[in-house]
Amino acid sequence: MAKTNTIITIGREYGSAGRQIGYKVAEDLGIKLYDREMLERAAKESGICEELFETHDEKPTNSFLYSLVMDSYSFGYPSSSYTDMPINHKIFLAQFDTIRKIASEGPCILVGRCADYALEEFDNVLSVFIHADMDARVRRIARIYDLTDAKAKDLIKKTDKRRSSYYNYYSNKKWGAAESYNICLDSSLLGIDGTAKAIEQLVALKETVTDRKL
Amino acid sequence: MAKTNTIITIGREYGSAGRQIGYKVAEDLGIKLYDREMLERAAKESGICEELFETHDEKPTNSFLYSLVMDSYSFGYPSSSYTDMPINHKIFLAQFDTIRKIASEGPCILVGRCADYALEEFDNVLSVFIHADMDARVRRIARIYDLTDAKAKDLIKKTDKRRSSYYNYYSNKKWGAAESYNICLDSSLLGIDGTAKAIEQLVALKETVTDRKL
């Protein structure tokens, strides 16, 4: 039996340990975490092949024209509800549907992929953004992938740029802006277990607070 | 005796009840909150008249030229350490010095005025940013100042613009960006008492966490 009724979405800077913090919270609260599992499920439910979800994962295509060309097969063949749009939009919308379906099944944690935006109408959502100072992120990525500090920093910058472009393109909010999320936390302040604990305390507070008036 | 060793800085969107939340935390933790009190103290300690601090409070001047003209009296009369610079810079630096002096005296809460930036080198600081959704802020400001919703919204937008310009001008960080603060909280999610409680729990976590490694 889960210890919460809340759905937690986690946006995260690359190297901030956002996903690992999510796994700790999921374990402590007895709920499932969806990261890449979302892609597999969205593929199954939409009938679009899974490789396409992986190719497009958290990446907007560079231009509308490019996506039209890459997607020329779908024009003029109205066989699914996602037909008359470029493939990256189809992928996004199929994922969007899957996120809402997963959320309607009960409490869970959803990492990345604009889940906070997809669930904007849900009442029982706590949207979290996890960031960390650059030095701590470089140390983590250099250690995990055995990279030089310079290469780790480069990878961090590129990945964050990709994630923010995806988020800013598909949602009506700004990636990493405080007001896009309920809570933003610096994981280099509290560490992995400390940040997980902070999220669990916030979930408990959200579930007990009755007076939200300002 | 204070229940904490931490200095808390609070940045806040206008209408988010950031200051009121700060007062609740100060009361619960038994520490002093500095808001406009900073101006009075900075005036006393710098010898610059207090009215000037109020005129320039959280406002950058529009241009360097303007501040040169307004400050023509100070040129060529090197009588204090802040002499060879425009008045808005003098005011900022005097405030900056006072913030560091207040912080070195012990745990307290400092609201606004780039205190998080002034205290960047201090270990025992928790920097907080409080925001809230626009509807909740409009309701609060319209109620407190007896304004129409439209006028309240206009006042909110102008005040936030002023605060962000001040912060972005004087600090090396971006106002309202998650990564500029340790913690950002949506006060319309937890209300005034709930948000205060969340900050107190985070202070306690920060003071007990030993492993910050990512």
Tab-separated table of C-alpha atoms in Angstrom:
chain	number	residue	atom	x	y	z
A	1	MET	CA	0.000	0.000	0.000
A	2	ALA	CA	1.459	3.344	-1.066
A	3	LYS	CA	2.139	5.879	1.687
A	4	THR	CA	0.881	8.765	-0.442
A	5	ASN	CA	-1.901	9.838	-2.793
A	6	THR	CA	0.335	12.311	-4.596
A	7	ILE	CA	1.769	12.111	-8.103
A	8	ILE	CA	5.258	13.601	-8.129
A	9	THR	CA	6.772	14.997	-11.326
A	10	ILE	CA	10.513	15.634	-11.380
A	11	GLY	CA	12.266	17.998	-13.783
A	12	ARG	CA	16.036	17.954	-13.348
A	13	GLU	CA	19.304	19.503	-14.429
A	14	TYR	CA	21.697	16.920	-15.870
A	15	GLY	CA	24.018	15.643	-13.137
A	16	SER	CA	21.810	16.861	-10.269
A	17	ALA	CA	20.950	13.229	-9.337
A	18	GLY	CA	17.269	14.056	-9.923
A	19	ARG	CA	16.409	10.547	-11.105
A	20	GLN	CA	18.316	8.846	-8.292
A	21	ILE	CA	16.570	11.097	-5.747
A	22	GLY	CA	13.289	10.093	-7.414
A	23	TYR	CA	14.101	6.381	-6.955
A	24	LYS	CA	14.799	6.962	-3.250
A	25	VAL	CA	11.447	8.755	-2.810
A	26	ALA	CA	9.657	6.004	-4.791
A	27	GLU	CA	11.189	3.337	-2.563
A	28	ASP	CA	10.361	5.194	0.664
A	29	LEU	CA	6.767	5.922	-0.384
A	30	GLY	CA	6.149	2.528	-2.019
A	31	ILE	CA	5.234	3.897	-5.458
A	32	LYS	CA	6.508	3.272	-9.001
A	33	LEU	CA	8.871	5.611	-10.850
A	34	TYR	CA	8.556	6.099	-14.604
A	35	ASP	CA	11.542	7.350	-16.568
A	36	ARG	CA	12.308	5.614	-19.880
A	37	GLU	CA	9.473	3.177	-19.066
A	38	MET	CA	7.155	5.934	-20.307
A	39	LEU	CA	8.538	5.525	-23.833
A	40	GLU	CA	7.911	1.785	-23.960
A	41	ARG	CA	4.390	2.175	-22.713
A	42	ALA	CA	3.606	5.116	-25.037
A	43	ALA	CA	4.894	3.023	-27.962
A	44	LYS	CA	2.657	0.093	-27.022
A	45	GLU	CA	-0.411	2.255	-26.572
A	46	SER	CA	0.016	4.398	-29.694
A	47	GLY	CA	1.225	1.726	-32.117
A	48	ILE	CA	4.174	3.983	-33.075
A	49	CYS	CA	7.438	2.021	-33.032
A	50	GLU	CA	9.503	2.347	-29.845
A	51	GLU	CA	12.727	3.358	-31.617
A	52	LEU	CA	11.052	6.582	-32.731
A	53	PHE	CA	10.285	7.470	-29.116
A	54	GLU	CA	13.938	6.918	-28.250
A	55	THR	CA	15.190	8.983	-31.192
A	56	HIS	CA	12.932	11.865	-30.226
A	57	ASP	CA	13.254	11.513	-26.423
A	58	GLU	CA	13.275	15.021	-24.859
A	59	LYS	CA	14.506	16.514	-28.158
A	60	PRO	CA	12.564	19.009	-30.213
A	61	THR	CA	13.477	18.736	-33.867
A	62	ASN	CA	15.363	21.717	-35.169
A	63	SER	CA	12.760	22.999	-37.519
A	64	PHE	CA	9.222	22.499	-38.637
A	65	LEU	CA	10.430	21.941	-42.228
A	66	TYR	CA	12.815	19.196	-41.109
A	67	SER	CA	10.061	17.374	-39.310
A	68	LEU	CA	7.789	17.686	-42.363
A	69	VAL	CA	10.412	16.098	-44.595
A	70	MET	CA	11.217	13.338	-42.107
A	71	ASP	CA	7.549	12.615	-41.803
A	72	SER	CA	6.452	12.688	-45.457
A	73	TYR	CA	4.935	9.203	-45.199
A	74	SER	CA	2.127	10.231	-42.918
A	75	PHE	CA	0.659	12.897	-45.203
A	76	GLY	CA	-2.499	12.010	-47.076
A	77	TYR	CA	-2.999	8.769	-45.147
A	78	PRO	CA	-5.441	9.614	-42.391
A	79	SER	CA	-5.339	6.326	-40.466
A	80	SER	CA	-4.796	7.477	-36.852
A	81	SER	CA	-5.791	10.477	-34.762
A	82	TYR	CA	-2.216	11.777	-34.903
A	83	THR	CA	-1.938	11.674	-38.682
A	84	ASP	CA	-1.873	15.227	-39.938
A	85	MET	CA	1.116	16.422	-37.957
A	86	PRO	CA	4.890	16.007	-37.999
A	87	ILE	CA	6.321	12.940	-36.281
A	88	ASN	CA	7.839	14.811	-33.346
A	89	HIS	CA	4.407	16.214	-32.479
A	90	LYS	CA	2.845	12.761	-32.756
A	91	ILE	CA	5.477	11.333	-30.453
A	92	PHE	CA	4.938	14.129	-27.973
A	93	LEU	CA	1.154	13.771	-27.971
A	94	ALA	CA	1.280	9.979	-27.633
A	95	GLN	CA	3.598	10.442	-24.654
A	96	PHE	CA	1.319	13.143	-23.257
A	97	ASP	CA	-1.647	10.715	-23.419
A	98	THR	CA	0.359	7.963	-21.762
A	99	ILE	CA	1.499	10.269	-18.938
A	100	ARG	CA	-2.124	11.189	-18.179
A	101	LYS	CA	-3.154	7.529	-18.292
A	102	ILE	CA	-0.353	6.494	-15.919
A	103	ALA	CA	-1.272	9.348	-13.550
A	104	SER	CA	-4.941	8.381	-13.538
A	105	GLU	CA	-3.976	4.902	-12.307
A	106	GLY	CA	-2.670	6.206	-8.956
A	107	PRO	CA	0.302	7.755	-7.128
A	108	CYS	CA	3.670	7.472	-8.902
A	109	ILE	CA	6.748	9.483	-9.862
A	110	LEU	CA	7.267	10.723	-13.423
A	111	VAL	CA	10.720	11.957	-14.439
A	112	GLY	CA	11.138	14.570	-17.197
A	113	ARG	CA	9.198	14.685	-20.494
A	114	CYS	CA	7.034	17.697	-19.514
A	115	ALA	CA	4.977	15.513	-17.136
A	116	ASP	CA	4.201	18.559	-14.954
A	117	TYR	CA	2.673	20.267	-17.983
A	118	ALA	CA	0.740	17.152	-19.069
A	119	LEU	CA	-0.765	16.914	-15.562
A	120	GLU	CA	-1.549	20.611	-15.053
A	121	GLU	CA	-5.267	19.846	-14.528
A	122	PHE	CA	-4.609	17.166	-11.882
A	123	ASP	CA	-5.101	18.279	-8.254
A	124	ASN	CA	-2.908	15.669	-6.583
A	125	VAL	CA	0.348	16.606	-8.319
A	126	LEU	CA	3.500	17.998	-6.712
A	127	SER	CA	5.845	19.298	-9.403
A	128	VAL	CA	9.506	19.340	-8.410
A	129	PHE	CA	12.607	20.710	-10.158
A	130	ILE	CA	16.013	19.547	-8.980
A	131	HIS	CA	19.179	21.509	-9.712
A	132	ALA	CA	22.689	21.605	-8.264
A	133	ASP	CA	25.758	23.766	-8.512
A	134	MET	CA	27.902	23.143	-11.574
A	135	ASP	CA	30.941	21.829	-9.658
A	136	ALA	CA	28.900	19.112	-7.941
A	137	ARG	CA	27.330	18.093	-11.248
A	138	VAL	CA	30.686	17.953	-13.033
A	139	ARG	CA	32.106	15.729	-10.265
A	140	ARG	CA	29.122	13.371	-10.522
A	141	ILE	CA	29.094	13.041	-14.326
A	142	ALA	CA	32.906	12.774	-14.585
A	143	ARG	CA	32.868	9.980	-11.988
A	144	ILE	CA	29.926	8.001	-13.430
A	145	TYR	CA	31.016	8.153	-17.086
A	146	ASP	CA	34.762	8.310	-16.464
A	147	LEU	CA	35.180	11.652	-18.259
A	148	THR	CA	37.538	14.599	-17.838
A	149	ASP	CA	35.975	17.572	-16.050
A	150	ALA	CA	35.929	19.551	-19.299
A	151	LYS	CA	34.074	16.776	-21.171
A	152	ALA	CA	31.632	16.313	-18.303
A	153	LYS	CA	30.867	20.047	-18.276
A	154	ASP	CA	30.339	20.039	-22.025
A	155	LEU	CA	27.937	17.080	-21.784
A	156	ILE	CA	26.018	18.789	-18.957
A	157	LYS	CA	25.596	22.004	-20.932
A	158	LYS	CA	24.456	20.177	-24.085
A	159	THR	CA	22.007	17.926	-22.239
A	160	ASP	CA	20.480	20.819	-20.292
A	161	LYS	CA	20.127	22.797	-23.501
A	162	ARG	CA	18.290	19.883	-25.124
A	163	ARG	CA	16.002	19.402	-22.122
A	164	SER	CA	15.171	23.094	-21.853
A	165	SER	CA	14.489	23.386	-25.599
A	166	TYR	CA	12.122	20.417	-25.417
A	167	TYR	CA	10.315	21.789	-22.359
A	168	ASN	CA	10.072	25.349	-23.661
A	169	TYR	CA	8.905	24.145	-27.086
A	170	TYR	CA	6.121	21.833	-25.923
A	171	SER	CA	4.920	23.443	-22.681
A	172	ASN	CA	3.679	26.971	-21.979
A	173	LYS	CA	6.283	27.350	-19.229
A	174	LYS	CA	10.012	27.962	-18.882
A	175	TRP	CA	12.403	25.158	-17.887
A	176	GLY	CA	14.243	25.917	-14.642
A	177	ALA	CA	12.157	29.023	-13.803
A	178	ALA	CA	10.941	28.848	-10.184
A	179	GLU	CA	7.376	29.697	-11.125
A	180	SER	CA	7.087	26.694	-13.479
A	181	TYR	CA	7.179	24.273	-10.511
A	182	ASN	CA	5.693	23.936	-7.019
A	183	ILE	CA	9.093	23.279	-5.502
A	184	CYS	CA	12.704	23.688	-6.684
A	185	LEU	CA	15.542	22.165	-4.679
A	186	ASP	CA	19.332	22.424	-4.804
A	187	SER	CA	20.487	18.813	-4.371
A	188	SER	CA	24.084	19.902	-3.664
A	189	LEU	CA	22.788	21.470	-0.429
A	190	LEU	CA	21.087	18.384	1.027
A	191	GLY	CA	22.643	15.467	-0.902
A	192	ILE	CA	20.667	12.554	-2.382
A	193	ASP	CA	19.036	11.198	0.784
A	194	GLY	CA	18.501	14.688	2.248
A	195	THR	CA	16.780	15.960	-0.904
A	196	ALA	CA	14.611	12.817	-1.025
A	197	LYS	CA	13.641	13.409	2.607
A	198	ALA	CA	12.793	17.061	1.820
A	199	ILE	CA	10.469	15.956	-1.008
A	200	GLU	CA	8.773	13.399	1.251
A	201	GLN	CA	8.185	16.070	3.916
A	202	LEU	CA	6.718	18.409	1.300
A	203	VAL	CA	4.393	15.665	0.027
A	204	ALA	CA	3.190	15.080	3.601
A	205	LEU	CA	2.659	18.840	4.097
A	206	LYS	CA	0.713	19.142	0.827
A	207	GLU	CA	-1.544	16.274	1.880
A	208	THR	CA	-2.334	17.798	5.286
A	209	VAL	CA	-2.552	21.540	4.589
A	210	THR	CA	-6.124	22.790	4.478
A	211	ASP	CA	-5.665	26.588	4.333
A	212	ARG	CA	-3.920	27.705	1.142
A	213	LYS	CA	-5.184	31.281	1.216
A	214	LEU	CA	-2.526	33.973	0.903
B	1	MET	CA	17.736	31.229	22.581
B	2	ALA	CA	17.268	30.785	18.819
B	3	LYS	CA	16.270	27.328	17.591
B	4	THR	CA	18.575	27.564	14.597
B	5	ASN	CA	22.083	28.568	13.517
B	6	THR	CA	20.958	29.334	9.988
B	7	ILE	CA	20.609	32.693	8.272
B	8	ILE	CA	17.615	32.628	5.952
B	9	THR	CA	17.393	34.973	2.969
B	10	ILE	CA	14.013	35.381	1.295
B	11	GLY	CA	13.499	36.608	-2.259
B	12	ARG	CA	9.832	36.931	-3.166
B	13	GLU	CA	7.359	37.703	-5.904
B	14	TYR	CA	5.077	40.606	-4.991
B	15	GLY	CA	1.863	39.285	-3.441
B	16	SER	CA	3.303	35.839	-2.632
B	17	ALA	CA	3.187	36.642	1.126
B	18	GLY	CA	6.956	36.075	1.262
B	19	ARG	CA	7.485	38.627	4.031
B	20	GLN	CA	4.555	37.376	6.102
B	21	ILE	CA	5.837	33.804	5.757
B	22	GLY	CA	9.220	35.125	6.872
B	23	TYR	CA	7.670	36.668	10.016
B	24	LYS	CA	6.028	33.325	10.887
B	25	VAL	CA	9.370	31.496	10.506
B	26	ALA	CA	11.139	34.194	12.569
B	27	GLU	CA	8.559	33.824	15.330
B	28	ASP	CA	8.723	30.014	15.336
B	29	LEU	CA	12.536	29.934	15.324
B	30	GLY	CA	12.991	32.848	17.728
B	31	ILE	CA	15.109	34.990	15.396
B	32	LYS	CA	14.860	38.558	14.068
B	33	LEU	CA	13.590	39.449	10.598
B	34	TYR	CA	15.098	42.383	8.694
B	35	ASP	CA	13.106	43.990	5.918
B	36	ARG	CA	13.041	47.811	5.798
B	37	GLU	CA	15.013	47.756	9.073
B	38	MET	CA	18.058	47.100	6.861
B	39	LEU	CA	17.721	50.581	5.327
B	40	GLU	CA	17.677	52.368	8.675
B	41	ARG	CA	20.688	50.464	9.893
B	42	ALA	CA	22.614	50.918	6.637
B	43	ALA	CA	21.909	54.652	6.829
B	44	LYS	CA	23.189	54.858	10.398
B	45	GLU	CA	26.334	52.879	9.643
B	46	SER	CA	27.245	54.625	6.377
B	47	GLY	CA	26.332	58.188	7.304
B	48	ILE	CA	24.266	58.477	4.099
B	49	CYS	CA	20.838	59.952	4.834
B	50	GLU	CA	18.031	57.437	5.268
B	51	GLU	CA	15.701	59.047	2.701
B	52	LEU	CA	18.191	58.175	-0.035
B	53	PHE	CA	17.998	54.496	0.943
B	54	GLU	CA	14.226	54.661	0.686
B	55	THR	CA	14.279	56.412	-2.688
B	56	HIS	CA	16.648	53.793	-4.095
B	57	ASP	CA	15.155	50.775	-2.281
B	58	GLU	CA	15.306	47.751	-4.641
B	59	LYS	CA	15.382	50.092	-7.656
B	60	PRO	CA	18.259	50.303	-10.096
B	61	THR	CA	18.449	53.748	-11.665
B	62	ASN	CA	17.637	53.819	-15.334
B	63	SER	CA	21.022	54.752	-16.614
B	64	PHE	CA	24.565	55.327	-15.569
B	65	LEU	CA	24.388	58.891	-16.928
B	66	TYR	CA	21.306	59.667	-14.836
B	67	SER	CA	23.002	58.497	-11.693
B	68	LEU	CA	26.102	60.570	-12.545
B	69	VAL	CA	24.009	63.717	-12.910
B	70	MET	CA	22.012	63.067	-9.745
B	71	ASP	CA	25.222	62.504	-7.898
B	72	SER	CA	27.313	65.410	-9.142
B	73	TYR	CA	27.992	66.641	-5.598
B	74	SER	CA	30.176	63.703	-4.698
B	75	PHE	CA	32.718	64.191	-7.476
B	76	GLY	CA	36.018	65.678	-6.553
B	77	TYR	CA	35.339	65.492	-2.825
B	78	PRO	CA	36.954	62.243	-1.699
B	79	SER	CA	35.673	62.174	1.853
B	80	SER	CA	34.346	58.607	2.214
B	81	SER	CA	35.248	55.173	0.837
B	82	TYR	CA	32.181	55.227	-1.443
B	83	THR	CA	33.021	58.576	-3.007
B	84	ASP	CA	33.989	57.952	-6.618
B	85	MET	CA	30.833	56.196	-7.702
B	86	PRO	CA	27.218	57.084	-8.490
B	87	ILE	CA	24.806	57.322	-5.569
B	88	ASN	CA	22.855	54.160	-6.418
B	89	HIS	CA	26.087	52.137	-6.229
B	90	LYS	CA	27.003	53.754	-2.923
B	91	ILE	CA	23.592	52.926	-1.516
B	92	PHE	CA	23.874	49.346	-2.723
B	93	LEU	CA	27.356	48.858	-1.289
B	94	ALA	CA	26.461	50.403	2.068
B	95	GLN	CA	23.473	48.033	2.228
B	96	PHE	CA	25.699	45.139	1.158
B	97	ASP	CA	28.090	45.906	4.056
B	98	THR	CA	25.213	46.166	6.528
B	99	ILE	CA	23.722	42.826	5.381
B	100	ARG	CA	27.071	41.096	5.991
B	101	LYS	CA	27.418	42.757	9.380
B	102	ILE	CA	23.893	41.721	10.445
B	103	ALA	CA	24.562	38.148	9.259
B	104	SER	CA	27.833	37.958	11.184
B	105	GLU	CA	25.939	38.740	14.393
B	106	GLY	CA	23.967	35.470	14.275
B	107	PRO	CA	20.921	33.675	12.846
B	108	CYS	CA	18.229	35.939	11.346
B	109	ILE	CA	15.992	36.368	8.322
B	110	LEU	CA	16.780	38.914	5.602
B	111	VAL	CA	14.068	39.806	3.103
B	112	GLY	CA	14.951	40.992	-0.423
B	113	ARG	CA	17.767	43.428	-1.319
B	114	CYS	CA	20.045	40.753	-2.870
B	115	ALA	CA	20.892	39.387	0.611
B	116	ASP	CA	21.513	35.897	-0.861
B	117	TYR	CA	24.149	37.420	-3.144
B	118	ALA	CA	25.726	39.504	-0.357
B	119	LEU	CA	26.060	36.353	1.766
B	120	GLU	CA	27.323	33.986	-0.955
B	121	GLU	CA	30.503	33.247	1.012
B	122	PHE	CA	28.628	32.382	4.236
B	123	ASP	CA	28.213	28.633	4.936
B	124	ASN	CA	25.204	28.846	7.220
B	125	VAL	CA	22.810	30.471	4.740
B	126	LEU	CA	19.629	28.980	3.296
B	127	SER	CA	18.466	31.086	0.355
B	128	VAL	CA	14.742	30.863	-0.339
B	129	PHE	CA	12.599	32.273	-3.169
B	130	ILE	CA	8.840	32.427	-2.691
B	131	HIS	CA	6.441	32.669	-5.625
B	132	ALA	CA	2.730	31.999	-6.126
B	133	ASP	CA	0.315	31.733	-8.987
B	134	MET	CA	-0.903	35.049	-10.369
B	135	ASP	CA	-4.555	34.576	-9.336
B	136	ALA	CA	-3.644	34.030	-5.683
B	137	ARG	CA	-1.358	37.090	-5.730
B	138	VAL	CA	-4.008	39.287	-7.339
B	139	ARG	CA	-6.555	38.237	-4.693
B	140	ARG	CA	-4.086	39.053	-1.906
B	141	ILE	CA	-3.005	42.468	-3.201
B	142	ALA	CA	-6.552	43.495	-4.209
B	143	ARG	CA	-7.778	42.610	-0.693
B	144	ILE	CA	-4.951	44.261	1.255
B	145	TYR	CA	-4.859	47.515	-0.719
B	146	ASP	CA	-8.542	47.586	-1.701
B	147	LEU	CA	-7.811	47.613	-5.451
B	148	THR	CA	-9.615	46.257	-8.506
B	149	ASP	CA	-8.145	43.001	-9.845
B	150	ALA	CA	-6.795	44.840	-12.886
B	151	LYS	CA	-4.993	47.432	-10.756
B	152	ALA	CA	-3.631	44.759	-8.418
B	153	LYS	CA	-2.247	42.815	-11.393
B	154	ASP	CA	-0.659	45.938	-12.815
B	155	LEU	CA	0.995	46.731	-9.455
B	156	ILE	CA	2.270	43.123	-9.171
B	157	LYS	CA	3.821	43.201	-12.627
B	158	LYS	CA	5.492	46.578	-12.055
B	159	THR	CA	6.843	45.650	-8.623
B	160	ASP	CA	8.224	42.314	-9.842
B	161	LYS	CA	9.857	44.061	-12.775
B	162	ARG	CA	11.527	46.524	-10.410
B	163	ARG	CA	12.711	43.762	-8.067
B	164	SER	CA	14.066	41.608	-10.871
B	165	SER	CA	15.872	44.564	-12.492
B	166	TYR	CA	17.499	45.409	-9.162
B	167	TYR	CA	18.545	41.802	-8.519
B	168	ASN	CA	19.797	41.170	-12.062
B	169	TYR	CA	21.658	44.490	-12.111
B	170	TYR	CA	23.534	44.109	-8.831
B	171	SER	CA	24.012	40.327	-8.501
B	172	ASN	CA	25.587	37.801	-10.871
B	173	LYS	CA	22.395	35.734	-10.799
B	174	LYS	CA	18.911	35.807	-12.289
B	175	TRP	CA	15.869	36.729	-10.177
B	176	GLY	CA	13.311	33.897	-10.003
B	177	ALA	CA	15.572	31.313	-11.700
B	178	ALA	CA	15.619	28.067	-9.680
B	179	GLU	CA	19.399	27.836	-9.745
B	180	SER	CA	19.831	31.257	-8.076
B	181	TYR	CA	18.429	29.900	-4.774
B	182	ASN	CA	18.733	26.785	-2.591
B	183	ILE	CA	14.971	26.393	-2.391
B	184	CYS	CA	12.012	27.858	-4.304
B	185	LEU	CA	8.484	27.383	-2.999
B	186	ASP	CA	5.004	28.046	-4.389
B	187	SER	CA	3.141	29.609	-1.451
B	188	SER	CA	-0.237	29.110	-3.163
B	189	LEU	CA	0.302	25.349	-2.759
B	190	LEU	CA	0.916	25.295	1.003
B	191	GLY	CA	-0.514	28.627	2.246
B	192	ILE	CA	1.264	30.940	4.700
B	193	ASP	CA	1.613	28.592	7.674
B	194	GLY	CA	2.315	25.559	5.443
B	195	THR	CA	5.088	27.346	3.547
B	196	ALA	CA	6.597	28.582	6.834
B	197	LYS	CA	6.532	24.987	8.135
B	198	ALA	CA	8.224	23.758	4.919
B	199	ILE	CA	11.035	26.304	5.370
B	200	GLU	CA	11.510	25.291	9.018
B	201	GLN	CA	11.753	21.611	8.014
B	202	LEU	CA	14.312	22.479	5.339
B	203	VAL	CA	16.381	24.479	7.843
B	204	ALA	CA	16.351	21.471	10.201
B	205	LEU	CA	17.381	19.137	7.347
B	206	LYS	CA	20.209	21.459	6.286
B	207	GLU	CA	21.512	21.534	9.860
B	208	THR	CA	21.531	17.719	10.212
B	209	VAL	CA	22.611	16.489	6.755
B	210	THR	CA	26.223	15.347	6.708
B	211	ASP	CA	26.509	13.722	3.248
B	212	ARG	CA	26.019	16.248	0.425
B	213	LYS	CA	27.813	14.231	-2.232
B	214	LEU	CA	25.887	13.680	-5.470
